[in-house]
CSV table of C-alpha atoms in Angstrom, one decimal:
chain,number,residue,atom,x,y,z
A,104,MET,CA,-65.0,298.1,35.2
A,105,ASP,CA,-68.6,299.0,34.4
A,106,LEU,CA,-69.6,295.3,34.7
A,107,TRP,CA,-67.8,294.9,38.0
A,108,ALA,CA,-69.5,298.0,39.3
A,109,TYR,CA,-72.9,296.8,38.2
A,110,GLU,CA,-72.4,293.3,39.7
A,111,ASN,CA,-71.2,294.8,43.0
A,112,GLN,CA,-73.9,297.5,43.1
A,113,VAL,CA,-71.4,300.3,42.9
A,114,THR,CA,-72.3,303.6,41.3
A,115,LEU,CA,-69.4,305.0,39.2
A,116,ASP,CA,-69.0,308.8,39.6
A,117,PHE,CA,-66.4,310.4,37.4
A,118,SER,CA,-64.9,313.9,37.7
A,119,ARG,CA,-65.9,316.3,35.0
A,120,PRO,CA,-63.1,317.0,32.5
A,121,GLY,CA,-61.2,320.1,33.4
A,122,LYS,CA,-62.7,320.3,36.9
A,123,PRO,CA,-60.0,319.2,39.4
A,124,THR,CA,-61.9,320.7,42.2
A,125,ASP,CA,-64.4,317.8,41.9
A,126,ASN,CA,-61.9,315.8,43.9
A,127,ALA,CA,-59.7,318.2,45.8
A,128,TYR,CA,-58.3,315.5,48.1
A,129,ILE,CA,-56.8,313.4,45.3
A,130,GLU,CA,-55.6,316.5,43.5
A,131,SER,CA,-53.8,317.6,46.6
A,132,PHE,CA,-52.3,314.1,47.1
A,133,ASN,CA,-51.2,314.0,43.4
A,134,GLY,CA,-49.4,317.3,43.8
A,135,SER,CA,-47.7,316.3,47.0
A,136,PHE,CA,-46.6,313.0,45.5
A,137,ARG,CA,-45.3,314.7,42.4
A,138,ASP,CA,-43.5,317.5,44.3
A,139,GLU,CA,-42.1,315.5,47.2
A,140,CYS,CA,-41.3,312.2,45.5
A,141,LEU,CA,-41.4,312.0,41.8
A,142,ASN,CA,-39.7,315.3,41.1
A,143,LEU,CA,-36.9,314.7,43.6
A,144,ASN,CA,-35.8,311.2,42.7
A,145,TRP,CA,-34.2,309.4,39.8
A,146,PHE,CA,-35.5,305.9,39.5
A,147,LEU,CA,-32.7,303.6,38.3
A,148,SER,CA,-34.9,300.4,38.1
A,149,LEU,CA,-38.3,299.2,38.9
A,150,HIS,CA,-37.0,297.9,42.3
A,151,ASP,CA,-35.4,301.2,43.0
A,152,ALA,CA,-38.7,303.1,42.2
A,153,GLN,CA,-40.6,300.7,44.5
A,154,GLU,CA,-38.2,301.2,47.4
A,155,LYS,CA,-38.2,305.0,47.1
A,156,ILE,CA,-42.0,305.3,46.6
A,157,GLU,CA,-42.6,303.0,49.5
A,158,SER,CA,-40.4,305.0,51.7
A,159,TRP,CA,-42.2,308.2,50.8
A,160,ARG,CA,-45.6,306.5,51.3
A,161,GLN,CA,-44.6,305.4,54.8
A,162,ASP,CA,-43.5,308.9,55.7
A,163,TYR,CA,-46.6,310.4,54.2
A,164,ASN,CA,-49.0,308.0,55.9
A,165,THR,CA,-47.2,307.8,59.3
A,166,TYR,CA,-45.2,310.8,60.2
A,167,ARG,CA,-46.1,313.8,58.1
A,168,PRO,CA,-48.8,316.1,59.5
A,169,HIS,CA,-51.7,316.8,57.2
A,170,SER,CA,-53.6,320.1,57.2
A,171,SER,CA,-56.8,318.2,56.4
A,172,LEU,CA,-56.4,316.3,59.7
A,173,GLY,CA,-55.9,319.4,61.8
A,174,ASP,CA,-52.1,319.3,61.3
A,175,MET,CA,-51.9,315.8,62.9
A,176,THR,CA,-50.2,312.8,61.4
A,177,PRO,CA,-52.5,310.1,60.2
A,178,MET,CA,-51.4,307.9,63.2
A,179,GLU,CA,-52.3,310.7,65.7
A,180,PHE,CA,-55.6,311.3,64.0
A,181,ALA,CA,-56.5,307.6,64.1
A,182,ARG,CA,-55.9,307.6,67.8
A,183,THR,CA,-58.5,310.4,68.3
A,184,GLU,CA,-61.3,308.5,66.7
């Protein structure tokens, strides 16, 4: 990864260990994903997991309001920009 970043002029910036507030957006997403998808489903196979996770992803990215977007869905927010 370091070589790829160097070759593509990308600066890597890692969160500090034990400091989840360094990236609050991903921490919020991880919590939502865990609480709303992973903890609520049994995955019987890889295919079953892919279907259930994709269904959750579609709902999360299309229909579910996000407080960080002023309680709009991502689709509504995209139309305002």
